[in-house]
mmCIF file of C-alpha atoms and ligand atoms in Angstrom:
data_model
loop_
_atom_site.group_PDB
_atom_site.id
_atom_site.type_symbol
_atom_site.label_atom_id
_atom_site.label_comp_id
_atom_site.label_asym_id
_atom_site.label_seq_id
_atom_site.Cartn_x
_atom_site.Cartn_y
_atom_site.Cartn_z
ATOM 1 C CA MET A 26 -84.230 38.408 -44.861
ATOM 2 C CA SER A 27 -86.491 38.772 -42.565
ATOM 3 C CA THR A 28 -86.398 41.109 -39.811
ATOM 4 C CA PHE A 29 -86.806 39.913 -36.168
ATOM 5 C CA ALA A 30 -87.710 40.792 -32.560
ATOM 6 C CA ALA A 31 -86.693 39.386 -29.742
ATOM 7 C CA VAL A 32 -87.403 40.963 -25.830
ATOM 8 C CA MET A 33 -83.583 40.775 -24.303
ATOM 9 C CA THR A 34 -84.249 40.825 -20.918
ATOM 10 C CA GLY A 35 -84.381 38.062 -18.327
ATOM 11 C CA LYS A 36 -88.310 37.459 -17.972
ATOM 12 C CA GLY A 37 -90.248 39.250 -15.483
ATOM 13 C CA THR A 38 -91.186 42.695 -14.262
ATOM 14 C CA GLY A 39 -87.978 45.261 -14.298
ATOM 15 C CA ALA A 40 -87.266 48.776 -14.792
ATOM 16 C CA ILE A 41 -86.775 48.474 -18.368
ATOM 17 C CA ALA A 42 -86.673 45.948 -21.256
ATOM 18 C CA THR A 43 -85.293 46.078 -23.981
ATOM 19 C CA ILE A 44 -86.234 44.265 -27.565
ATOM 20 C CA GLN A 45 -84.259 44.633 -30.530
ATOM 21 C CA LEU A 46 -85.210 44.837 -33.690
ATOM 22 C CA PHE A 47 -82.927 43.463 -35.858
ATOM 23 C CA GLY A 48 -83.859 42.970 -39.934
ATOM 24 C CA PRO A 49 -84.107 44.545 -42.605
ATOM 25 C CA LYS A 50 -87.626 46.088 -42.594
ATOM 26 C CA SER A 51 -86.186 47.274 -38.974
ATOM 27 C CA LYS A 52 -86.546 51.067 -39.533
ATOM 28 C CA THR A 53 -89.546 50.894 -41.287
ATOM 29 C CA ILE A 54 -91.173 48.861 -39.233
ATOM 30 C CA LEU A 55 -90.128 52.230 -36.578
ATOM 31 C CA LYS A 56 -91.175 55.031 -39.075
ATOM 32 C CA LYS A 57 -94.811 53.593 -38.231
ATOM 33 C CA ILE A 58 -94.578 53.145 -34.535
ATOM 34 C CA PHE A 59 -92.337 55.612 -32.925
ATOM 35 C CA THR A 60 -93.272 59.446 -32.814
ATOM 36 C CA PRO A 61 -89.841 61.332 -30.723
ATOM 37 C CA ALA A 62 -90.845 63.999 -29.315
ATOM 38 C CA GLN A 63 -89.875 66.612 -31.084
ATOM 39 C CA ASN A 64 -91.689 65.690 -32.963
ATOM 40 C CA LYS A 65 -89.150 66.358 -36.098
ATOM 41 C CA SER A 66 -87.957 63.344 -38.065
ATOM 42 C CA PRO A 67 -85.703 60.621 -36.255
ATOM 43 C CA THR A 68 -83.078 59.809 -38.606
ATOM 44 C CA PHE A 69 -82.173 56.913 -36.634
ATOM 45 C CA GLU A 70 -78.893 56.919 -37.738
ATOM 46 C CA PRO A 71 -76.595 54.233 -36.658
ATOM 47 C CA GLY A 72 -75.468 55.698 -33.060
ATOM 48 C CA LYS A 73 -77.828 57.660 -31.972
ATOM 49 C CA ILE A 74 -81.215 58.080 -29.222
ATOM 50 C CA HIS A 75 -83.887 58.984 -29.949
ATOM 51 C CA LEU A 76 -86.923 59.471 -27.035
ATOM 52 C CA GLY A 77 -90.579 59.205 -27.892
ATOM 53 C CA HIS A 78 -93.730 57.335 -27.406
ATOM 54 C CA ILE A 79 -94.736 54.744 -29.824
ATOM 55 C CA THR A 80 -97.996 54.670 -30.251
ATOM 56 C CA ASP A 81 -100.173 51.862 -32.629
ATOM 57 C CA GLY A 82 -102.682 53.882 -33.540
ATOM 58 C CA ALA A 83 -104.697 57.450 -31.488
ATOM 59 C CA GLU A 84 -103.231 54.658 -28.049
ATOM 60 C CA THR A 85 -100.217 55.754 -27.033
ATOM 61 C CA ILE A 86 -98.466 52.341 -25.441
ATOM 62 C CA ASP A 87 -95.052 53.452 -23.523
ATOM 63 C CA GLN A 88 -92.442 56.171 -23.579
ATOM 64 C CA VAL A 89 -88.943 54.796 -25.129
ATOM 65 C CA THR A 90 -85.696 55.195 -26.099
ATOM 66 C CA ILE A 91 -84.507 54.155 -29.365
ATOM 67 C CA GLY A 92 -80.981 52.864 -29.346
ATOM 68 C CA CYS A 93 -79.890 53.127 -33.678
ATOM 69 C CA GLU A 94 -76.929 50.307 -33.295
ATOM 70 C CA SER A 95 -76.170 49.736 -36.952
ATOM 71 C CA GLY A 96 -78.513 51.025 -40.131
ATOM 72 C CA SER A 97 -80.467 47.248 -39.109
ATOM 73 C CA SER A 98 -80.404 46.871 -35.781
ATOM 74 C CA PHE A 99 -82.568 49.026 -32.900
ATOM 75 C CA ALA A 100 -82.913 48.550 -29.365
ATOM 76 C CA ILE A 101 -86.027 49.773 -27.856
ATOM 77 C CA ASN A 102 -85.769 50.381 -24.241
ATOM 78 C CA CYS A 103 -89.258 50.223 -22.548
ATOM 79 C CA HIS A 104 -90.352 50.133 -18.983
ATOM 80 C CA GLY A 105 -89.657 46.713 -18.005
ATOM 81 C CA ASN A 106 -93.946 45.283 -16.916
ATOM 82 C CA PRO A 107 -94.204 42.325 -19.049
ATOM 83 C CA LEU A 108 -97.647 43.365 -20.482
ATOM 84 C CA ILE A 109 -96.066 46.151 -21.840
ATOM 85 C CA VAL A 110 -93.130 45.093 -23.210
ATOM 86 C CA GLU A 111 -95.722 41.704 -24.966
ATOM 87 C CA MET A 112 -98.314 44.195 -26.083
ATOM 88 C CA LEU A 113 -95.128 45.639 -27.968
ATOM 89 C CA MET A 114 -93.974 43.217 -29.796
ATOM 90 C CA GLN A 115 -97.244 42.235 -30.525
ATOM 91 C CA LEU A 116 -96.830 45.797 -32.205
ATOM 92 C CA VAL A 117 -94.213 45.084 -34.078
ATOM 93 C CA LYS A 118 -95.281 41.825 -34.682
ATOM 94 C CA LYS A 119 -98.436 42.833 -36.932
ATOM 95 C CA HIS A 120 -96.002 45.085 -38.602
ATOM 96 C CA GLY A 121 -94.131 41.953 -39.773
ATOM 97 C CA ALA A 122 -91.870 41.003 -37.833
ATOM 98 C CA LYS A 123 -90.762 38.046 -36.128
ATOM 99 C CA LEU A 124 -90.986 36.684 -32.840
ATOM 100 C CA VAL A 125 -87.042 34.844 -31.421
ATOM 101 C CA THR A 126 -86.043 34.530 -28.392
ATOM 102 C CA ALA A 127 -83.282 36.707 -26.858
ATOM 103 C CA GLU A 128 -80.788 33.549 -27.921
ATOM 104 C CA GLN A 129 -81.665 33.269 -30.909
ATOM 105 C CA LEU A 130 -81.955 36.890 -32.086
ATOM 106 C CA LEU A 131 -78.165 37.352 -30.920
ATOM 107 C CA ALA A 132 -77.304 33.528 -32.827
ATOM 108 C CA LYS A 133 -78.292 35.563 -35.987
ATOM 109 C CA ILE A 134 -76.624 38.373 -35.148
ATOM 110 C CA LEU A 135 -73.461 37.170 -34.716
ATOM 111 C CA CYS A 136 -73.592 34.726 -37.017
ATOM 112 C CA GLU A 137 -74.029 38.202 -39.667
ATOM 113 C CA GLN A 138 -69.476 38.701 -37.829
ATOM 114 C CA LYS A 139 -68.085 37.367 -40.277
ATOM 115 C CA SER A 140 -64.626 37.627 -38.200
ATOM 116 C CA LEU A 141 -66.424 34.864 -35.506
ATOM 117 C CA ASN A 142 -65.924 31.865 -35.572
ATOM 118 C CA THR A 143 -68.608 28.866 -34.501
ATOM 119 C CA ILE A 144 -67.026 28.173 -32.170
ATOM 120 C CA ALA A 145 -66.305 32.201 -30.438
ATOM 121 C CA ILE A 146 -70.428 32.140 -32.000
ATOM 122 C CA GLU A 147 -71.423 29.065 -29.397
ATOM 123 C CA ALA A 148 -69.299 30.748 -26.210
ATOM 124 C CA LYS A 149 -71.148 33.809 -26.862
ATOM 125 C CA LEU A 150 -74.461 32.476 -26.157
ATOM 126 C CA ALA A 151 -73.247 30.091 -23.354
ATOM 127 C CA GLN A 152 -71.591 32.064 -21.202
ATOM 128 C CA PRO A 153 -74.909 34.211 -20.286
ATOM 129 C CA LYS A 154 -76.094 30.565 -18.886
ATOM 130 C CA ALA A 155 -73.090 29.198 -17.432
ATOM 131 C CA ARG A 156 -73.927 28.952 -13.517
ATOM 132 C CA THR A 157 -70.662 29.955 -11.629
ATOM 133 C CA LEU A 158 -67.767 32.502 -13.127
ATOM 134 C CA GLU A 159 -65.586 30.177 -13.672
ATOM 135 C CA GLY A 160 -67.338 28.358 -16.062
ATOM 136 C CA THR A 161 -67.476 31.808 -17.387
ATOM 137 C CA LYS A 162 -64.027 32.366 -17.257
ATOM 138 C CA ILE A 163 -63.484 29.010 -19.194
ATOM 139 C CA ILE A 164 -66.258 28.898 -21.397
ATOM 140 C CA ALA A 165 -64.544 32.824 -22.078
ATOM 141 C CA ASN A 166 -60.679 31.221 -22.884
ATOM 142 C CA GLN A 167 -62.055 28.275 -25.629
ATOM 143 C CA ILE A 168 -62.952 31.533 -27.959
ATOM 144 C CA ASP A 169 -58.856 31.966 -28.361
ATOM 145 C CA SER A 170 -56.995 30.257 -27.023
ATOM 146 C CA GLY A 171 -58.512 26.607 -25.164
ATOM 147 C CA LEU A 172 -60.302 24.572 -27.913
ATOM 148 C CA THR A 173 -60.581 27.115 -30.722
ATOM 149 C CA LYS A 174 -56.387 27.087 -30.843
ATOM 150 C CA THR A 175 -56.115 23.338 -30.398
ATOM 151 C CA ALA A 176 -58.300 22.523 -33.580
ATOM 152 C CA GLN A 177 -56.303 25.859 -35.300
ATOM 153 C CA GLN A 178 -53.222 23.921 -33.615
ATOM 154 C CA TRP A 179 -54.758 20.566 -35.382
ATOM 155 C CA LEU A 180 -55.245 21.514 -38.766
ATOM 156 C CA ASP A 181 -52.093 23.737 -39.547
ATOM 157 C CA LYS A 182 -50.410 21.012 -39.054
ATOM 158 C CA ILE A 183 -52.599 18.522 -40.228
ATOM 159 C CA GLU A 184 -50.447 16.670 -42.813
ATOM 160 C CA THR A 185 -47.908 15.864 -39.623
ATOM 161 C CA ILE A 186 -49.724 15.939 -36.787
ATOM 162 C CA SER A 187 -49.982 11.421 -36.248
ATOM 163 C CA LEU A 188 -53.653 10.372 -36.033
ATOM 164 C CA GLU A 189 -52.796 8.736 -32.400
ATOM 165 C CA ASP A 190 -51.643 12.367 -30.661
ATOM 166 C CA ILE A 191 -54.897 14.410 -32.370
ATOM 167 C CA ARG A 192 -56.856 10.983 -30.393
ATOM 168 C CA ALA A 193 -55.142 11.011 -27.811
ATOM 169 C CA GLN A 194 -56.156 14.878 -27.308
ATOM 170 C CA SER A 195 -58.925 14.283 -28.255
ATOM 171 C CA ALA A 196 -60.309 12.233 -24.554
ATOM 172 C CA GLU A 197 -58.074 14.183 -23.051
ATOM 173 C CA ILE A 198 -59.924 17.211 -23.901
ATOM 174 C CA LEU A 199 -63.579 14.870 -23.132
ATOM 175 C CA GLU A 200 -62.358 14.331 -19.854
ATOM 176 C CA ASN A 201 -61.700 17.442 -19.066
ATOM 177 C CA SER A 202 -64.611 18.956 -20.454
ATOM 178 C CA ARG A 203 -66.626 16.764 -18.500
ATOM 179 C CA ILE A 204 -65.387 18.524 -14.704
ATOM 180 C CA ALA A 205 -65.902 22.019 -16.732
ATOM 181 C CA ARG A 206 -69.908 21.442 -17.172
ATOM 182 C CA LEU A 207 -69.584 21.011 -14.447
ATOM 183 C CA LEU A 208 -68.176 23.906 -13.417
ATOM 184 C CA ILE A 209 -70.534 25.041 -16.318
ATOM 185 C CA ALA A 210 -73.774 23.833 -15.933
ATOM 186 C CA GLY A 211 -73.606 22.616 -12.408
ATOM 187 C CA CYS A 212 -72.883 19.454 -10.274
ATOM 188 C CA GLN A 213 -76.210 16.991 -9.454
ATOM 189 C CA ILE A 214 -75.780 15.962 -5.937
ATOM 190 C CA VAL A 215 -78.276 13.035 -4.604
ATOM 191 C CA ILE A 216 -78.555 12.615 -1.493
ATOM 192 C CA ALA A 217 -79.726 8.850 -0.442
ATOM 193 C CA GLY A 218 -79.839 6.001 1.764
ATOM 194 C CA PRO A 219 -81.566 4.059 4.201
ATOM 195 C CA PRO A 220 -84.014 5.543 6.071
ATOM 196 C CA ASN A 221 -83.802 7.225 9.058
ATOM 197 C CA SER A 222 -80.456 7.767 8.456
ATOM 198 C CA GLY A 223 -80.352 12.410 8.401
ATOM 199 C CA LYS A 224 -80.674 12.227 4.836
ATOM 200 C CA SER A 225 -83.346 15.720 4.949
ATOM 201 C CA THR A 226 -80.936 16.945 7.841
ATOM 202 C CA LEU A 227 -77.649 16.612 6.047
ATOM 203 C CA LEU A 228 -80.002 18.534 2.864
ATOM 204 C CA ASN A 229 -81.100 21.378 5.160
ATOM 205 C CA CYS A 230 -77.233 21.169 6.493
ATOM 206 C CA LEU A 231 -76.176 21.720 3.298
ATOM 207 C CA CYS A 232 -78.404 24.770 1.739
ATOM 208 C CA GLY A 233 -77.879 26.426 5.321
ATOM 209 C CA THR A 234 -82.185 26.242 5.484
ATOM 210 C CA GLN A 235 -85.876 23.449 6.736
ATOM 211 C CA LYS A 236 -86.151 22.977 3.202
ATOM 212 C CA ALA A 237 -86.667 19.370 3.820
ATOM 213 C CA ILE A 238 -89.196 17.860 6.472
ATOM 214 C CA VAL A 239 -86.701 16.040 9.415
ATOM 215 C CA THR A 240 -88.526 13.385 12.001
ATOM 216 C CA ASP A 241 -87.362 10.078 13.840
ATOM 217 C CA ILE A 242 -90.514 8.894 12.057
ATOM 218 C CA LYS A 243 -88.710 6.584 9.273
ATOM 219 C CA GLY A 244 -90.522 7.289 5.457
ATOM 220 C CA THR A 245 -91.189 11.185 5.964
ATOM 221 C CA THR A 246 -89.278 11.491 2.954
ATOM 222 C CA ARG A 247 -91.705 10.590 0.329
ATOM 223 C CA ASP A 248 -91.601 12.717 -2.838
ATOM 224 C CA TRP A 249 -88.114 14.433 -3.179
ATOM 225 C CA VAL A 250 -87.106 17.413 -1.999
ATOM 226 C CA SER A 251 -84.364 19.725 -3.651
ATOM 227 C CA ALA A 252 -82.738 22.320 -3.139
ATOM 228 C CA ARG A 253 -79.526 24.945 -4.840
ATOM 229 C CA CYS A 254 -76.521 25.624 -3.420
ATOM 230 C CA ARG A 255 -73.162 26.684 -3.625
ATOM 231 C CA ILE A 256 -70.357 23.975 -2.152
ATOM 232 C CA GLY A 257 -67.302 25.092 -2.234
ATOM 233 C CA SER A 258 -66.907 26.035 -6.353
ATOM 234 C CA LEU A 259 -70.078 24.271 -7.641
ATOM 235 C CA ALA A 260 -73.204 25.643 -7.985
ATOM 236 C CA ALA A 261 -74.249 22.183 -6.921
ATOM 237 C CA GLU A 262 -78.777 21.211 -7.126
ATOM 238 C CA LEU A 263 -78.679 18.984 -4.213
ATOM 239 C CA ILE A 264 -81.216 15.779 -4.209
ATOM 240 C CA ASP A 265 -83.116 14.219 -0.388
ATOM 241 C CA THR A 266 -84.806 11.555 -1.837
ATOM 242 C CA ALA A 267 -87.158 8.600 0.252
ATOM 243 C CA GLY A 268 -84.905 5.939 2.837
ATOM 244 C CA LEU A 269 -84.131 2.820 0.875
ATOM 245 C CA GLY A 270 -84.324 -0.349 2.487
ATOM 246 C CA GLU A 271 -87.348 -1.624 3.774
ATOM 247 C CA ILE A 272 -91.311 -1.256 2.979
ATOM 248 C CA LEU A 273 -91.950 0.572 5.789
ATOM 249 C CA THR A 274 -95.842 0.066 4.934
ATOM 250 C CA ALA A 275 -98.226 -2.416 3.202
ATOM 251 C CA THR A 276 -99.252 0.988 0.780
ATOM 252 C CA THR A 277 -97.648 0.858 -2.533
ATOM 253 C CA ILE A 278 -96.315 4.634 -2.107
ATOM 254 C CA ASP A 279 -93.915 3.446 0.077
ATOM 255 C CA LYS A 280 -92.474 1.407 -2.649
ATOM 256 C CA ALA A 281 -93.078 4.146 -5.556
ATOM 257 C CA ALA A 282 -91.138 6.541 -3.129
ATOM 258 C CA GLN A 283 -88.446 4.498 -3.266
ATOM 259 C CA GLN A 284 -88.284 3.639 -7.299
ATOM 260 C CA LYS A 285 -88.525 6.876 -8.022
ATOM 261 C CA SER A 286 -84.773 7.679 -5.325
ATOM 262 C CA ILE A 287 -83.049 4.872 -7.645
ATOM 263 C CA GLU A 288 -84.414 7.039 -11.176
ATOM 264 C CA ILE A 289 -82.496 9.594 -9.758
ATOM 265 C CA LEU A 290 -79.798 7.474 -8.526
ATOM 266 C CA GLN A 291 -79.139 7.523 -12.215
ATOM 267 C CA SER A 292 -78.755 11.047 -13.355
ATOM 268 C CA ALA A 293 -76.276 12.053 -10.924
ATOM 269 C CA ASP A 294 -73.507 13.368 -10.758
ATOM 270 C CA LEU A 295 -72.607 12.384 -6.981
ATOM 271 C CA ILE A 296 -74.179 10.401 -4.469
ATOM 272 C CA LEU A 297 -74.471 10.853 -0.841
ATOM 273 C CA LEU A 298 -74.405 7.852 0.416
ATOM 274 C CA VAL A 299 -75.890 8.010 4.464
ATOM 275 C CA LEU A 300 -75.469 5.702 6.846
ATOM 276 C CA ASP A 301 -76.893 6.296 10.484
ATOM 277 C CA ASN A 302 -73.011 5.499 12.345
ATOM 278 C CA ASN A 303 -74.560 4.404 15.636
ATOM 279 C CA GLN A 304 -76.409 1.397 13.724
ATOM 280 C CA PRO A 305 -74.712 -1.885 12.519
ATOM 281 C CA ALA A 306 -72.993 -1.507 8.856
ATOM 282 C CA ASP A 307 -75.228 -3.700 7.030
ATOM 283 C CA GLN A 308 -77.965 -1.408 6.131
ATOM 284 C CA LEU A 309 -78.590 -1.185 2.951
ATOM 285 C CA ASP A 310 -78.973 -4.572 0.861
ATOM 286 C CA ASP A 311 -77.046 -5.564 -1.065
ATOM 287 C CA LYS A 312 -79.177 -5.688 -4.192
ATOM 288 C CA LEU A 313 -79.243 -2.191 -3.397
ATOM 289 C CA LEU A 314 -75.974 -1.158 -3.556
ATOM 290 C CA ASP A 315 -76.140 -3.042 -6.859
ATOM 291 C CA LYS A 316 -78.238 -0.840 -7.824
ATOM 292 C CA PHE A 317 -75.505 3.026 -7.112
ATOM 293 C CA PRO A 318 -73.774 3.499 -9.753
ATOM 294 C CA ALA A 319 -69.770 3.025 -7.648
ATOM 295 C CA GLU A 320 -67.775 5.081 -8.669
ATOM 296 C CA LYS A 321 -70.596 8.291 -8.589
ATOM 297 C CA ILE A 322 -70.176 7.586 -4.276
ATOM 298 C CA LEU A 323 -69.151 9.239 -1.386
ATOM 299 C CA THR A 324 -70.566 7.182 2.178
ATOM 300 C CA VAL A 325 -71.382 9.772 4.670
ATOM 301 C CA LEU A 326 -71.101 8.053 8.241
ATOM 302 C CA ASN A 327 -73.478 10.411 10.122
ATOM 303 C CA LYS A 328 -74.475 11.040 13.604
ATOM 304 C CA SER A 329 -71.378 11.287 15.588
ATOM 305 C CA ASP A 330 -72.223 12.649 17.949
ATOM 306 C CA LEU A 331 -74.153 9.348 18.695
ATOM 307 C CA PRO A 332 -71.687 5.968 20.097
ATOM 308 C CA ALA A 333 -70.146 4.217 16.430
ATOM 309 C CA GLY A 334 -72.673 0.549 15.914
ATOM 310 C CA LEU A 335 -71.030 1.207 12.555
ATOM 311 C CA ASP A 336 -67.408 -0.978 12.372
ATOM 312 C CA ALA A 337 -65.871 0.858 8.696
ATOM 313 C CA ILE A 338 -63.919 -2.187 7.626
ATOM 314 C CA LYS A 339 -67.286 -4.134 7.295
ATOM 315 C CA LEU A 340 -68.678 -1.678 4.603
ATOM 316 C CA PRO A 341 -68.712 -3.390 0.473
ATOM 317 C CA PRO A 342 -65.475 -1.891 -1.470
ATOM 318 C CA ALA A 343 -68.050 -0.449 -3.175
ATOM 319 C CA LEU A 344 -69.071 2.749 0.192
ATOM 320 C CA ALA A 345 -64.484 2.663 1.246
ATOM 321 C CA ASP A 346 -64.620 6.687 0.805
ATOM 322 C CA THR A 347 -66.052 7.893 4.348
ATOM 323 C CA VAL A 348 -66.106 10.900 5.426
ATOM 324 C CA LEU A 349 -67.153 10.600 9.106
ATOM 325 C CA ILE A 350 -69.980 13.876 9.931
ATOM 326 C CA SER A 351 -72.989 15.034 12.887
ATOM 327 C CA ALA A 352 -75.500 16.765 10.625
ATOM 328 C CA LYS A 353 -77.042 17.913 13.432
ATOM 329 C CA PHE A 354 -74.687 19.286 14.717
ATOM 330 C CA GLN A 355 -73.079 20.908 11.755
ATOM 331 C CA THR A 356 -69.893 19.006 12.962
ATOM 332 C CA ASN A 357 -67.402 18.048 9.633
ATOM 333 C CA ILE A 358 -68.866 19.240 6.900
ATOM 334 C CA ASP A 359 -66.311 21.139 5.295
ATOM 335 C CA THR A 360 -64.154 17.978 5.773
ATOM 336 C CA LEU A 361 -67.781 17.107 3.820
ATOM 337 C CA ILE A 362 -67.480 19.763 1.030
ATOM 338 C CA ASN A 363 -63.729 19.231 0.385
ATOM 339 C CA LYS A 364 -64.391 15.609 -0.177
ATOM 340 C CA ILE A 365 -66.746 16.384 -2.141
ATOM 341 C CA GLN A 366 -64.662 19.240 -4.410
ATOM 342 C CA LEU A 367 -61.622 16.568 -4.712
ATOM 343 C CA LEU A 368 -64.718 14.407 -6.082
ATOM 344 C CA ALA A 369 -65.921 15.971 -8.653
ATOM 345 C CA ALA A 370 -61.920 17.375 -9.664
ATOM 346 C CA THR A 371 -62.957 21.016 -10.562
ATOM 347 C CA GLN A 372 -60.449 22.174 -8.875
ATOM 348 C CA LYS A 373 -57.079 20.066 -10.905
ATOM 349 C CA LEU A 374 -58.987 21.489 -13.760
ATOM 350 C CA ASN A 375 -57.880 24.324 -15.351
ATOM 351 C CA PRO A 376 -59.503 26.704 -16.587
ATOM 352 C CA HIS A 377 -57.543 27.634 -19.650
ATOM 353 C CA ALA A 378 -57.561 23.393 -21.076
ATOM 354 C CA ALA A 379 -59.272 23.299 -24.067
ATOM 355 C CA VAL A 380 -62.611 22.590 -23.959
ATOM 356 C CA CYS A 381 -66.157 21.678 -24.974
ATOM 357 C CA PHE A 382 -69.482 22.963 -23.613
ATOM 358 C CA THR A 383 -71.821 22.307 -25.913
ATOM 359 C CA ASP A 384 -73.572 19.065 -27.281
ATOM 360 C CA ARG A 385 -72.559 19.926 -31.002
ATOM 361 C CA GLN A 386 -68.458 19.873 -29.570
ATOM 362 C CA GLN A 387 -68.886 17.135 -28.151
ATOM 363 C CA ASP A 388 -69.803 15.058 -30.635
ATOM 364 C CA LEU A 389 -67.506 16.399 -33.018
ATOM 365 C CA LEU A 390 -64.592 15.860 -30.104
ATOM 366 C CA GLN A 391 -65.748 12.096 -30.096
ATOM 367 C CA LYS A 392 -66.188 11.830 -33.551
ATOM 368 C CA LEU A 393 -62.687 13.260 -33.196
ATOM 369 C CA LYS A 394 -61.915 10.598 -30.441
ATOM 370 C CA ASN A 395 -62.706 7.471 -32.986
ATOM 371 C CA ALA A 396 -61.271 9.552 -36.191
ATOM 372 C CA LYS A 397 -60.001 6.539 -38.687
ATOM 373 C CA SER A 398 -58.104 8.492 -41.000
ATOM 374 C CA ARG A 399 -56.599 11.562 -41.742
ATOM 375 C CA THR A 400 -58.953 13.357 -44.197
ATOM 376 C CA SER A 401 -62.015 12.057 -42.316
ATOM 377 C CA ALA A 402 -60.185 14.151 -38.947
ATOM 378 C CA ALA A 403 -59.452 17.135 -41.360
ATOM 379 C CA SER A 404 -63.054 17.790 -42.006
ATOM 380 C CA VAL A 405 -64.567 17.463 -38.495
ATOM 381 C CA ILE A 406 -61.417 19.929 -37.527
ATOM 382 C CA THR A 407 -62.767 22.012 -40.031
ATOM 383 C CA ARG A 408 -67.246 21.748 -38.904
ATOM 384 C CA LEU A 409 -65.688 22.106 -35.004
ATOM 385 C CA LEU A 410 -64.116 25.521 -36.090
ATOM 386 C CA ASN A 411 -66.779 26.404 -38.575
ATOM 387 C CA GLY A 412 -69.797 24.098 -38.691
ATOM 388 C CA LYS A 413 -73.153 25.405 -38.288
ATOM 389 C CA LEU A 414 -74.471 26.894 -35.497
ATOM 390 C CA CYS A 415 -77.407 24.464 -33.636
ATOM 391 C CA VAL A 416 -79.738 26.473 -31.592
HETATM 392 N N1 GTP B 516 -78.029 12.250 17.359
HETATM 393 C C1 GTP B 516 -78.576 12.694 15.620
HETATM 394 N N2 GTP B 516 -79.042 12.569 14.854
HETATM 395 C C2 GTP B 516 -79.092 12.397 13.476
HETATM 396 C C3 GTP B 516 -78.253 13.848 12.844
HETATM 397 N N3 GTP B 516 -78.947 14.445 11.465
HETATM 398 C C4 GTP B 516 -80.503 13.400 12.040
HETATM 399 N N4 GTP B 516 -80.378 13.463 13.377
HETATM 400 C C5 GTP B 516 -81.777 12.605 13.485
HETATM 401 O O1 GTP B 516 -82.198 11.283 12.652
HETATM 402 C C6 GTP B 516 -83.654 11.626 12.955
HETATM 403 C C7 GTP B 516 -84.166 11.522 11.165
HETATM 404 O O2 GTP B 516 -83.987 12.402 10.346
HETATM 405 P P1 GTP B 516 -84.465 12.975 8.911
HETATM 406 O O3 GTP B 516 -83.758 13.388 8.488
HETATM 407 O O4 GTP B 516 -85.355 12.702 8.507
HETATM 408 O O5 GTP B 516 -83.975 11.326 8.314
HETATM 409 P P2 GTP B 516 -83.458 10.616 7.498
HETATM 410 O O6 GTP B 516 -82.676 10.243 6.318
HETATM 411 O O7 GTP B 516 -84.478 11.325 5.652
HETATM 412 O O8 GTP B 516 -85.225 9.538 6.674
HETATM 413 P P3 GTP B 516 -86.043 9.778 5.448
HETATM 414 O O9 GTP B 516 -86.882 11.170 4.888
HETATM 415 O O10 GTP B 516 -87.315 9.053 7.019
HETATM 416 O O11 GTP B 516 -85.938 8.070 4.878
HETATM 417 C C8 GTP B 516 -84.354 12.846 13.274
HETATM 418 O O12 GTP B 516 -84.495 12.700 14.016
HETATM 419 C C9 GTP B 516 -83.047 13.815 12.921
HETATM 420 O O13 GTP B 516 -82.905 14.531 14.616
HETATM 421 C C10 GTP B 516 -76.853 13.767 13.931
HETATM 422 O O14 GTP B 516 -76.011 14.384 13.783
HETATM 423 N N5 GTP B 516 -77.188 13.403 15.038
HETATM 424 MG MG1 MG B 517 -85.001 12.412 5.025
#
């Protein structure tokens, strides 16, 4: 087995950084590059911490502490300047360590722990990346209960449980996973609609900064603008797009901007379709509306402070779910936020429910949902619990 090295702390400058050495040659490498402070040979016994210097020949690179975790795993705690970290990484590489990412190294260390099944390893790798605290809890719950428990129960009862039950439960897990993903990975909310309806004003209002330019000139936004913010329990990426509909100038820039808006709509988890409540209901061409994924639309009727020019009853059925606000005067924004959360359905999700949170699990659950026999289902469940990790 090779010896690996990875920077375990985040990118950028910090007070300290940690480089992990893992593998059979770790101690040999350390003996070549580490000079202890008290000038006596360090034991590198598990549980010990040694203070000293890392040197490359006659050159001292940094003062460090070495934490000895096991006979083959050591944490070098150095100063957090990225230039020092890079020099140390190049030095251990020169002495035979393979450089890997923190996630790859963590995966190797976790795979050595025979008590952990694949779902537990995936959970430990996924937890640091979750975008919300709720997301980290959902992932943690999959280790001892959730997905692990459900899969284990299926296997225990595989001779008696009906294939229909496994399929139905798999479908339910996939549906819950779709909701859980919004809490774990975050939610993309696209703000779209005709020019001048107040899309950029709404983005600024929801994210609390003047991120997008607002003017009374139609076609102000061309390149989409994005901002990360919290919407209730959701970690959202809000995307403000160029207005759709009339081509405002004869240039190709307008067309390109509108084309980009339509493309962005396709990947949205939710679309806030902003209409000007002061204007008639036919602000958006039916042909354009066909390009919107209907089930993801929440219609935001903006400019409630002005006289109503729009009769909501005349809106097409796909736009029937409406909320009346004023983005400029921040009126009824709480109702909008509640509606967004209701549509995302995250409040309905039991945090202890079985969900999948990696592509590998998702793929296997899809197979289980369509399993043709109990034998093939059993093989998929076994892979779910103990299959090869994909990092
Ligand atoms: N009265 C009123 N005016 C608003 C409201 N929201 C936005 N506006 C005004 O409407 C105009 C257009 O606002 P924007 O946010 O730039 O509209 P937009 O949809 O991003 O426009 P484009 O980028 O051109 O498509 C500006 O003058 C805003 O101040 C509102 O709630 N009430
Ligand atoms: Mg705009």
